[in-house]
Short mmCIF file of C-alpha atoms in Angstrom, two decimals:
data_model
loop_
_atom_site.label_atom_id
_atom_site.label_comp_id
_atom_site.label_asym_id
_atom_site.label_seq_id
_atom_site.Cartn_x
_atom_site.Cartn_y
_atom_site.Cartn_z
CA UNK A 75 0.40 -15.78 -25.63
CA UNK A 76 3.16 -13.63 -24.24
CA UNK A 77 2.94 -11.56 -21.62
CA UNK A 78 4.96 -8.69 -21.10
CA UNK A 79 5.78 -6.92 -17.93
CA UNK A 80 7.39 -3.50 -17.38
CA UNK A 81 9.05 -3.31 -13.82
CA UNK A 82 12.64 -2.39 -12.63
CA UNK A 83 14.61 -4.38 -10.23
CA UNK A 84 14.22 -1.68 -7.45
CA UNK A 85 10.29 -1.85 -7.49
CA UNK A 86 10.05 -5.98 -8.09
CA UNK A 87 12.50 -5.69 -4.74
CA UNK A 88 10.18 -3.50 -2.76
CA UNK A 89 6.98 -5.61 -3.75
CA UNK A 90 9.12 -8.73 -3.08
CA UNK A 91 10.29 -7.64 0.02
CA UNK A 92 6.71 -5.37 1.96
CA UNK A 93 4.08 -7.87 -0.22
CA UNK A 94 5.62 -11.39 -0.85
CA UNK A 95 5.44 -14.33 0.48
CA UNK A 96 6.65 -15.53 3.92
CA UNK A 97 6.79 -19.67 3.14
CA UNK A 98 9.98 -21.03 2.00
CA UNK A 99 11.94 -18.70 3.22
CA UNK A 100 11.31 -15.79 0.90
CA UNK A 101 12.84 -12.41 1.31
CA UNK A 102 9.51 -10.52 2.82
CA UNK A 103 9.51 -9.12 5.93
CA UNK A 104 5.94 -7.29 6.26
CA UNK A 105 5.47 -3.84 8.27
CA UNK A 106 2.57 -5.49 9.81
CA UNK A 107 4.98 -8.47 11.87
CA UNK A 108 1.84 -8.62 14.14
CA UNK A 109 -1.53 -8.51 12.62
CA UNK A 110 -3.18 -4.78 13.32
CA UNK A 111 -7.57 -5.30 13.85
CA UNK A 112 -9.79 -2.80 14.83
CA UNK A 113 -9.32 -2.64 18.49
CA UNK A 114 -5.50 -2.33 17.89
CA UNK A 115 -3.58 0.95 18.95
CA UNK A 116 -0.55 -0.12 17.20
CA UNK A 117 0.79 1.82 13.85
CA UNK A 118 3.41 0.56 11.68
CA UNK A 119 6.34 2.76 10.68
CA UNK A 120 8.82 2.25 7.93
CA UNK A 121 12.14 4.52 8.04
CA UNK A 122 14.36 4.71 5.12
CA UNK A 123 17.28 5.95 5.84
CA UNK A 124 18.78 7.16 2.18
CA UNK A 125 17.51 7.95 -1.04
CA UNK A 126 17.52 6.46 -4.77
CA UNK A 127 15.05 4.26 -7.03
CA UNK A 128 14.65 1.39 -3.83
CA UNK A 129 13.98 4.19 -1.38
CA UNK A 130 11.62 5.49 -3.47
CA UNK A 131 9.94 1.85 -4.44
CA UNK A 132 9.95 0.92 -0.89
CA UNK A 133 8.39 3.99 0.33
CA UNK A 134 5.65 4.14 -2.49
CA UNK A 135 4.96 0.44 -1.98
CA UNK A 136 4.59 0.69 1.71
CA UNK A 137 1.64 3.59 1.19
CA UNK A 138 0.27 1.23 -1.13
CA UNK A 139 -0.18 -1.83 1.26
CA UNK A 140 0.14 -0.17 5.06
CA UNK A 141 -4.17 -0.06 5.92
CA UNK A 142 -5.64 -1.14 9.03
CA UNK A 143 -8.74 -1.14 10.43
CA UNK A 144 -8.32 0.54 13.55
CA UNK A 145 -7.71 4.18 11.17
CA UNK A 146 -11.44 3.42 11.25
CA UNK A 147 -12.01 4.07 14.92
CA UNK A 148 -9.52 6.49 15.38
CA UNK A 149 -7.88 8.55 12.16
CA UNK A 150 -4.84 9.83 14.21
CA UNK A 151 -3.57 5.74 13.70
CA UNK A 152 -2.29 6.56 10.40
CA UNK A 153 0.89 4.41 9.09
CA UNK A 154 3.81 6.52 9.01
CA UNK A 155 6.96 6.78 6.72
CA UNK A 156 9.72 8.61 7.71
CA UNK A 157 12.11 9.33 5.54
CA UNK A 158 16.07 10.42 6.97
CA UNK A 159 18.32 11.95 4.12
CA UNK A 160 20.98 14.93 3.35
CA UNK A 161 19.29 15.17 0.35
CA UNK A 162 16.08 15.19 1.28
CA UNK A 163 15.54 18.79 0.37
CA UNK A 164 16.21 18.40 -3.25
CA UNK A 165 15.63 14.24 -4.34
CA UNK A 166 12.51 14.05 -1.78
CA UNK A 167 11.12 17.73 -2.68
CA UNK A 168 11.49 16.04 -6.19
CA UNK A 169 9.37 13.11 -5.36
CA UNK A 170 6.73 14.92 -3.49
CA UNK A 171 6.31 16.90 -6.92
CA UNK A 172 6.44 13.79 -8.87
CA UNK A 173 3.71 12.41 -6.26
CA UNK A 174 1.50 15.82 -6.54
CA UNK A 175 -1.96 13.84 -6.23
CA UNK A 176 -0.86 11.98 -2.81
CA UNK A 177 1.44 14.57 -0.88
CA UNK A 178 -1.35 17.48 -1.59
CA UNK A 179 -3.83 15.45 0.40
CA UNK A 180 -1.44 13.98 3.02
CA UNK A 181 -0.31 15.16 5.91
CA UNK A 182 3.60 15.41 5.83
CA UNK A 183 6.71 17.50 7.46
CA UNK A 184 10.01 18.66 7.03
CA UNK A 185 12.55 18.67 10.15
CA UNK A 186 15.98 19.87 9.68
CA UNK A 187 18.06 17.74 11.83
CA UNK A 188 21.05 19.57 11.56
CA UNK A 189 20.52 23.29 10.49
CA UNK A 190 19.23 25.31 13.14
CA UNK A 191 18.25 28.29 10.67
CA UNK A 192 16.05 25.79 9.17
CA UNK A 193 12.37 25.72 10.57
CA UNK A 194 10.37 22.20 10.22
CA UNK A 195 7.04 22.98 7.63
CA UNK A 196 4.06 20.64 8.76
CA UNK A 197 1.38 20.38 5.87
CA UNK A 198 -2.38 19.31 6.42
CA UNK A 199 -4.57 17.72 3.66
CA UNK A 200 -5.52 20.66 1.17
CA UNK A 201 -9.40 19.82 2.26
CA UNK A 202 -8.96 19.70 5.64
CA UNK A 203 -11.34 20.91 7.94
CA UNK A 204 -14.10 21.03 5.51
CA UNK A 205 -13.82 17.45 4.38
CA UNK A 206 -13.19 13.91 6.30
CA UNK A 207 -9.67 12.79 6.44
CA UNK A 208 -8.99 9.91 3.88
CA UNK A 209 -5.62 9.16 3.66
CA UNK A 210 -4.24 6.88 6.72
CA UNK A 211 -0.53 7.36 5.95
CA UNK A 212 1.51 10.19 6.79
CA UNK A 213 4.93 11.40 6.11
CA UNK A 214 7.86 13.04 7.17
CA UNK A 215 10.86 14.18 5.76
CA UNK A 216 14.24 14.48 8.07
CA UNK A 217 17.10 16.37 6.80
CA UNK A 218 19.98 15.16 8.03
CA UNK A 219 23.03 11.99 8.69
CA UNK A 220 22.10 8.72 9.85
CA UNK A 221 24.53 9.55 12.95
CA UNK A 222 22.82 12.48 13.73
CA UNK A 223 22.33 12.20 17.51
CA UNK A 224 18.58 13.05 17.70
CA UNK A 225 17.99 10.65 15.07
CA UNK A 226 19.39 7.98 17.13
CA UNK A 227 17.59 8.82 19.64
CA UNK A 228 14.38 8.92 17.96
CA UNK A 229 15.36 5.05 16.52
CA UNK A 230 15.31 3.67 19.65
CA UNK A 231 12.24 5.85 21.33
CA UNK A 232 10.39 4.35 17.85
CA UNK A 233 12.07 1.07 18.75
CA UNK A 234 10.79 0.67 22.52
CA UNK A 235 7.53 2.11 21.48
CA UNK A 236 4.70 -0.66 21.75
CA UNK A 237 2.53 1.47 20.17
CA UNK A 238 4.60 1.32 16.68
CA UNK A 239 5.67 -1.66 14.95
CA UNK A 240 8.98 -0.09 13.47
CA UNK A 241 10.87 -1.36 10.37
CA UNK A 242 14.08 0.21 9.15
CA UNK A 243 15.13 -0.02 5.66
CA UNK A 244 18.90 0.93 4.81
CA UNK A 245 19.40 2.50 0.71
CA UNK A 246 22.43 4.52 0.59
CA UNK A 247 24.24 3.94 -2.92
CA UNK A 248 27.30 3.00 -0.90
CA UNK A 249 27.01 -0.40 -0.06
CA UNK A 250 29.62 -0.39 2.53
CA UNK A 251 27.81 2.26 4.28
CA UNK A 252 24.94 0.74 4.66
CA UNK A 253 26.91 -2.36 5.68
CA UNK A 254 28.44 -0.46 8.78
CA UNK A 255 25.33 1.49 9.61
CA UNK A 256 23.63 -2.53 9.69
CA UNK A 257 25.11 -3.21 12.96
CA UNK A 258 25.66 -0.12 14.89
CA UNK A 259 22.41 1.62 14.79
CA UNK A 260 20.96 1.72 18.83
CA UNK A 261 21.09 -1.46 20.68
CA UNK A 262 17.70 -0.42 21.34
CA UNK A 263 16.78 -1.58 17.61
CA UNK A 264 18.57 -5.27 17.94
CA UNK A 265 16.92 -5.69 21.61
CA UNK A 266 13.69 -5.22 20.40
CA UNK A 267 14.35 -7.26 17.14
CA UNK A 268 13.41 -4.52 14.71
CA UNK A 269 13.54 -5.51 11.42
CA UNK A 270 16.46 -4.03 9.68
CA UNK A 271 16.71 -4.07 5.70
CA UNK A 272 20.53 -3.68 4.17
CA UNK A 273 20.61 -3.14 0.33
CA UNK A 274 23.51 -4.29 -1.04
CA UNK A 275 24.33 -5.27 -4.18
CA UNK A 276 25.35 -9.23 -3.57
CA UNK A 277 24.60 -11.21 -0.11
CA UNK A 278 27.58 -12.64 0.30
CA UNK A 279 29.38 -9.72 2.03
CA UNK A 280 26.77 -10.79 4.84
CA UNK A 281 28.49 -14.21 5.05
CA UNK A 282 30.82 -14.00 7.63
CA UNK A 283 28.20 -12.80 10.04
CA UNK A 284 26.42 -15.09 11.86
CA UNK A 285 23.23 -13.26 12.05
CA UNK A 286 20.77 -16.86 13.48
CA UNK A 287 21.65 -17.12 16.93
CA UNK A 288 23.45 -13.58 17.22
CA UNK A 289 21.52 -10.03 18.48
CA UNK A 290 21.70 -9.38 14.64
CA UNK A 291 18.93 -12.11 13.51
CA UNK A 292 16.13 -9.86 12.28
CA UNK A 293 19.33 -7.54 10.00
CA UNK A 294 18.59 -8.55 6.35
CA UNK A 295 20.38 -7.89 2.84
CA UNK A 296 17.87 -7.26 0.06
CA UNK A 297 18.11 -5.52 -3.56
CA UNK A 298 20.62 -8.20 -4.41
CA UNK A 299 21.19 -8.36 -7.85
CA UNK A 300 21.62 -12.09 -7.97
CA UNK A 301 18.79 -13.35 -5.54
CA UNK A 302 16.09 -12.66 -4.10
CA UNK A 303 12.90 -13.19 -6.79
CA UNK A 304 10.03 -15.58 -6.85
CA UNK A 305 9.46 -16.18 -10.70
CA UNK A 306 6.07 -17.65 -10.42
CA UNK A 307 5.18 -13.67 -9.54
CA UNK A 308 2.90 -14.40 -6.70
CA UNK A 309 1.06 -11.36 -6.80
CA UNK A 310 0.62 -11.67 -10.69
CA UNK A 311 -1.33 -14.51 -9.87
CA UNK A 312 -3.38 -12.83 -7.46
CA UNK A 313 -4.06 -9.43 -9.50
CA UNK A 314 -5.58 -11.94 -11.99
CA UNK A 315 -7.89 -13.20 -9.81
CA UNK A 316 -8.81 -9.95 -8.57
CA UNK A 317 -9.30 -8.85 -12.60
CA UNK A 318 -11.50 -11.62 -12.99
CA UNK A 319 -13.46 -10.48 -9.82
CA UNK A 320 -14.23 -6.95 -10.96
CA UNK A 321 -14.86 -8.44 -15.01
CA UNK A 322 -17.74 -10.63 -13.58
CA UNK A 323 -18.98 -8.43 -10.80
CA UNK A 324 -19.04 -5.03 -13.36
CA UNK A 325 -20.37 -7.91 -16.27
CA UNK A 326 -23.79 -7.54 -13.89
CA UNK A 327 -23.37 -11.02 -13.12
CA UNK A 328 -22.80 -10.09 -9.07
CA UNK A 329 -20.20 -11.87 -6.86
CA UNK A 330 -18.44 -15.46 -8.60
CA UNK A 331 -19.01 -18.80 -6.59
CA UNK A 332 -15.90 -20.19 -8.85
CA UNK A 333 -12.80 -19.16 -10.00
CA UNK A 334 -12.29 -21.29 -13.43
CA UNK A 335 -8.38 -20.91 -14.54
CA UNK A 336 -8.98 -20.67 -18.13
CA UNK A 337 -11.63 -18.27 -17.17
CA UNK A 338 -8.87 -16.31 -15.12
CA UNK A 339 -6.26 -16.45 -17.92
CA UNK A 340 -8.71 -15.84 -20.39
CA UNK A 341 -10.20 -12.53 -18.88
CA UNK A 342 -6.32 -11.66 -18.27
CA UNK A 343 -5.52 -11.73 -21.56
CA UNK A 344 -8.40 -10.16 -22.86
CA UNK A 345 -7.58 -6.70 -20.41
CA UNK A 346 -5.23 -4.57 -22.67
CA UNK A 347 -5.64 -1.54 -20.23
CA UNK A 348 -2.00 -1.79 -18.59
CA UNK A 349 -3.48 1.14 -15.81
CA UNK A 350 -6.70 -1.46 -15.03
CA UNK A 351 -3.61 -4.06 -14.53
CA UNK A 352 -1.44 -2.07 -12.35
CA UNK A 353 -4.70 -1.64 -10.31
CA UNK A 354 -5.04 -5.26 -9.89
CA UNK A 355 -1.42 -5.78 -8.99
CA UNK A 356 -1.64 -3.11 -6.43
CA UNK A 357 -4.74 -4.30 -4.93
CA UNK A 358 -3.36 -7.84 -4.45
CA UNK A 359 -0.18 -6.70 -3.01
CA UNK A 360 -2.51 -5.60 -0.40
CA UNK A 361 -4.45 -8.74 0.11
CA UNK A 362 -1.40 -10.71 2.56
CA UNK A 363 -2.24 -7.21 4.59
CA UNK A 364 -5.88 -7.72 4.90
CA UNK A 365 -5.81 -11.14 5.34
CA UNK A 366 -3.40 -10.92 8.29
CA UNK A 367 -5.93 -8.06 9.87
CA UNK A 368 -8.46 -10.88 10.08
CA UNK A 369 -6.20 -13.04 11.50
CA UNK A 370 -5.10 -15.31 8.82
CA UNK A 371 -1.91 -16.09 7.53
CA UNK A 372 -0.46 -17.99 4.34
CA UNK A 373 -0.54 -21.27 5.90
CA UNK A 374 -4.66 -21.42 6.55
CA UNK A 375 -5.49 -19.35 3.14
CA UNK A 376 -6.77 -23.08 2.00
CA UNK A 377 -9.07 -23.04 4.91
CA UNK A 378 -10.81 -19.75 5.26
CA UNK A 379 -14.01 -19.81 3.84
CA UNK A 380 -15.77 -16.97 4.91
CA UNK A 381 -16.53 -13.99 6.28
CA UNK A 382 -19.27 -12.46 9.08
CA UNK A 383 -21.02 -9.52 8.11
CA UNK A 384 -18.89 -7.16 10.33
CA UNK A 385 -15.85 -8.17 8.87
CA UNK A 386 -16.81 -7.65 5.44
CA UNK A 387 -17.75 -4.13 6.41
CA UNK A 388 -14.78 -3.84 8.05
CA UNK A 389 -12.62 -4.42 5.37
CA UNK A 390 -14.62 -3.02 3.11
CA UNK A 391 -13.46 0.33 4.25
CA UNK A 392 -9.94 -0.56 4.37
CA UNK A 393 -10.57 -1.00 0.61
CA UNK A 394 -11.57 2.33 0.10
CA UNK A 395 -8.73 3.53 2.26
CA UNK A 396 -6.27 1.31 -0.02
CA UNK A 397 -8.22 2.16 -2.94
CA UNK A 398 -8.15 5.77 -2.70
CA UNK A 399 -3.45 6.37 -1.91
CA UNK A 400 -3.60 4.11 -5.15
CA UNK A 401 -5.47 6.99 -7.49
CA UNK A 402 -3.39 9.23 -5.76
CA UNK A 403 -0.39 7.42 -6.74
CA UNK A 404 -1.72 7.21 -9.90
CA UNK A 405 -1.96 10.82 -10.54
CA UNK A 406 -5.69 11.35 -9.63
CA UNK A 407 -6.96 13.56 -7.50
CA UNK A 408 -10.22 14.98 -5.94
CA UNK A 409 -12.60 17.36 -7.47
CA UNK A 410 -12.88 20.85 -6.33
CA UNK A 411 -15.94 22.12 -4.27
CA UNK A 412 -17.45 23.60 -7.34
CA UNK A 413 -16.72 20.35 -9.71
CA UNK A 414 -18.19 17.92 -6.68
CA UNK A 415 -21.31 20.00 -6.78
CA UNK A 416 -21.03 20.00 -10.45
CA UNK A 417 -20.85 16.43 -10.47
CA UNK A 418 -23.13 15.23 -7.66
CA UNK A 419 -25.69 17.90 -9.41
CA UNK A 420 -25.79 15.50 -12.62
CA UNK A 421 -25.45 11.90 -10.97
CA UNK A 422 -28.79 12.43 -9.06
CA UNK A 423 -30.47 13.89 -12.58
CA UNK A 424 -29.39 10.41 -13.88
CA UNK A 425 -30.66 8.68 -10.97
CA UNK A 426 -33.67 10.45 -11.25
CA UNK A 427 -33.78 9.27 -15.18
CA UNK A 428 -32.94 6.01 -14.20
CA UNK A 429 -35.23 5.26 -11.38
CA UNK A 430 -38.04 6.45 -13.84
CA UNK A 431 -37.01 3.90 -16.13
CA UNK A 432 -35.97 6.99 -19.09
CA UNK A 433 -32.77 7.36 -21.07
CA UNK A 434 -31.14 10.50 -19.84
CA UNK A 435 -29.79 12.75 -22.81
CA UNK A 436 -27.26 14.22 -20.02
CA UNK A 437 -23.54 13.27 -20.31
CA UNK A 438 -22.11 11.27 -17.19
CA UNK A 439 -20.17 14.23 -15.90
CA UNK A 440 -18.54 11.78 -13.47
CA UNK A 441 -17.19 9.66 -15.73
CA UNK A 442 -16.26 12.58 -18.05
CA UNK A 443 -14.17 14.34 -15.09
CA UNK A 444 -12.72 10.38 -14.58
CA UNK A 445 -10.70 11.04 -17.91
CA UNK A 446 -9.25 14.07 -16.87
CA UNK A 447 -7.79 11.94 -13.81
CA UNK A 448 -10.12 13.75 -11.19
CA UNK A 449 -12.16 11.23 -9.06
CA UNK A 450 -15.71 11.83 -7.61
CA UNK A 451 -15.07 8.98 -5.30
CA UNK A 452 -11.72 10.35 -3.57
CA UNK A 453 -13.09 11.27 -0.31
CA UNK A 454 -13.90 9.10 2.80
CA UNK A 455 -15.94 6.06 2.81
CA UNK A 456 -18.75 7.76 4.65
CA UNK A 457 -19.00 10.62 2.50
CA UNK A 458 -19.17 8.02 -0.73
CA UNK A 459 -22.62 8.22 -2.84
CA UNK A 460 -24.43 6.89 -5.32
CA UNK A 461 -24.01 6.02 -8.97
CA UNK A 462 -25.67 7.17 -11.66
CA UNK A 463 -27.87 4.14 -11.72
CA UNK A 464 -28.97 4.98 -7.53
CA UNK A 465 -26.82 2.65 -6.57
CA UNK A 466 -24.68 3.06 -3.27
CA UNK A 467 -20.94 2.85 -4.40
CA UNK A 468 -19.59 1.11 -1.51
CA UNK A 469 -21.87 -2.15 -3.12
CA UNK A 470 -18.14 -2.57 -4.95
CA UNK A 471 -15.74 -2.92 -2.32
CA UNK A 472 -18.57 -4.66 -0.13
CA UNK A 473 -19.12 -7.15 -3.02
CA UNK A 474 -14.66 -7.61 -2.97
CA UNK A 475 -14.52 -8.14 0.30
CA UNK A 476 -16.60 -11.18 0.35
CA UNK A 477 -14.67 -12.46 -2.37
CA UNK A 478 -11.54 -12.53 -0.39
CA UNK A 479 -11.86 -16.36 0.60
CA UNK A 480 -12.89 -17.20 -3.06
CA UNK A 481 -9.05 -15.42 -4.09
CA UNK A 482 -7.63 -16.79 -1.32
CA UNK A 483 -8.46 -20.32 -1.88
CA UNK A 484 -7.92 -20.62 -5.46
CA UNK A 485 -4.60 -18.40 -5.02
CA UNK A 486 -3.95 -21.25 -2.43
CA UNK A 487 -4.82 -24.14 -4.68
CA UNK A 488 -2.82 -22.80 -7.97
CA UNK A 489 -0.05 -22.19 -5.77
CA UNK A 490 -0.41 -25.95 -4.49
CA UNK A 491 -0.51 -27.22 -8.18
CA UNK A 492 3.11 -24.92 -9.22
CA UNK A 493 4.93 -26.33 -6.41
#
């Protein structure tokens, strides 16, 4: 059977580069360099400086896989992308429309760098105040030049900052540009060994710099059209784990013990819904992240077996977190106060039904508002429900959590067999 896979080389670079794997000397250089747990104060920040398909990839992949626990404890530690461009106004007031759903319940600014008749615009979550905060990554949007001197002064404040783990990402068009800008952005940045990523078309203009042993070591080409891709598709093999997961678990047949491969490929193939995929892909691109929060990394994956009850609930709400910036990527977004009444109206009448043990003649208004892309469950993970059978809803990402060393090790073990 073939399988065919829509993707550009921009967005297979920014899932290569934020999600990938670290072994063998792969081009992925995570946000999250040290792992962030609940008790952390740290946030990680991605700047792109530039705009264009990998600025946008990189930006949208980073919201997809920056969620840490400690948001939990304290919702000002939201991941941050900032995003430094003289075309912000018009390409990133382009992409905010594009990304309706996310940026209307985000918090986000504008700050003109270099136009004092300019004022910066700050936006809050359209439900805030009268709902929980549920998005843990904000935004910002500088208008301005790279050399602008309060820019490069806010590079190495971010830089210096133990607070922030920063990352800078380079995507001008104009690959000498970002070439020069590579190694004279603040000493602060190369001191501190902040992660700097060049797109450039080929590596090889990189050659004559001895970046190992120099203050350049952690500067890095990527989006090279030549290099730079792991064709076993790592996290391909992960989202069909994760497929298989959610096919058993929804089947009614609870959480697997085993993870058969012809079972796997089999319950792969048989998922025609390329949105259902997408939402597996995204959801393993995110697994490296959680795994790291519970302080594992790639080289114990075959080793972790399981987890205590307080980390499962832990990252079960991460989940949610994760879950919830991918519908809004996705175009879906919550329902009104008048359709969430609407809605949790009917799901306790089918409760009701249910718990009685009677067929309900009522239509699942949830599911029925689910079509039209508006989500019941887009809120925070305390203010999630029930279904329409009674049960609690957070039984699903509870149930994927403890799965986690089930993926990991057979992710672990395939991976073993295709070396």
């Amino acid at each position: 059977r073939l399988d065919v896979y829509p993707f550009t080389m921009e967005d297979q670079w920014a899932k290569t580069v934020l999600t990938g794997s670290r072994c063998n000397g792969n081009h992925c250089y995570p946000l999250d360099r040290k792992p962030i747990g609940a008790d952390s104060n740290q946030v990680v920040h991605l700047v792109v400086i530039g705009n264009g398909a990998l600025a946008e990839n990189l930006a949208l992949t980073a919201a997809l896989v920056a969620h840490y626990p400690n948001y939990l404890r304290d919702n000002s530690l939201r991941s941050r992308i900032t995003i430094v461009s003289t075309d912000t106004d018009r390409t990133w007031s382009n992409f905010r429309q594009r990304q309706k759903a996310l940026f209307d319940n985000s918090y986000w600014r504008t700050i003109p760098l270099e136009d004092d008749s300019l004022k910066p615009f700050f936006h809050r979550p359209m439900y805030s105040g009268t709902r929980d905060d549920f998005v843990d990554v904000e935004w910002e949007f500088a208008l301005g030049n790279a050399d602008n001197p309060l820019l490069r002064q806010k590079l190495a404040q971010w830089a210096q900052d133990a607070r922030q783990q920063l990352t800078i990402a380079l995507c001008s068009k104009d690959d000498e540009q970002n070439y020069d800008l590579a190694f004279t952005l603040p000493d602060a940045v190369y001191e501190h060994k902040v992660p700097v990523l060049v797109s450039l078309s080929k590596a090889e203009v990189m050659e004559n710099v001895s970046l190992g042993d120099s203050m350049y070591s952690e500067v890095h080409p990527i989006g090279m059209i030549n290099k730079g891709h792991d064709v076993r598709m790592p996290v391909i093999q992960m989202a069909k784990r994760l497929n298989y997961f959610y096919t058993y678990s929804f089947g009614g047949k609870g959480v697997p013990t085993s993870m058969p491969k012809d079972e796997i490929e089999k319950e792969w193939a048989m998922q025609t819904s390329v949105a259902l995929r997408f939402s597996n892909i995204y959801n393993s691109m995110s697994l490296p992240t959680k795994m790291r929060s519970l302080g594992h990394d790639e080289n114990d994956w075959g080793k972790f077996y399981a987890l205590t009850q307080n980390e499962i609930q832990q990252t079960a709400t991460v989940e949610h977190n994760r879950w919830s910036v991918e519908r809004l990527v996705l175009g879906f977004r919550p329902p009104t106060d008048s359709e969430r009444a609407e809605i949790e109206e009917n799901i306790e009448r089918l409760a009701a039904a249910h718990r009685r043990g009677e067929k309900s003649e009522l239509n699942d208004l949830k599911s029925i508002y689910k079509k039209r892309k508006i989500h019941y469950d887009l809120c925070s993970y305390a203010e999630l429900g029930i279904d329409k059978t009674g049960q609690d809803v957070r039984i699903y990402d509870y149930d994927l959590t403890a799965c986690i060393p089930l993926i990991a090790n057979s992710y672990h073990e395939d991976g073993q067999e295709r070396a």
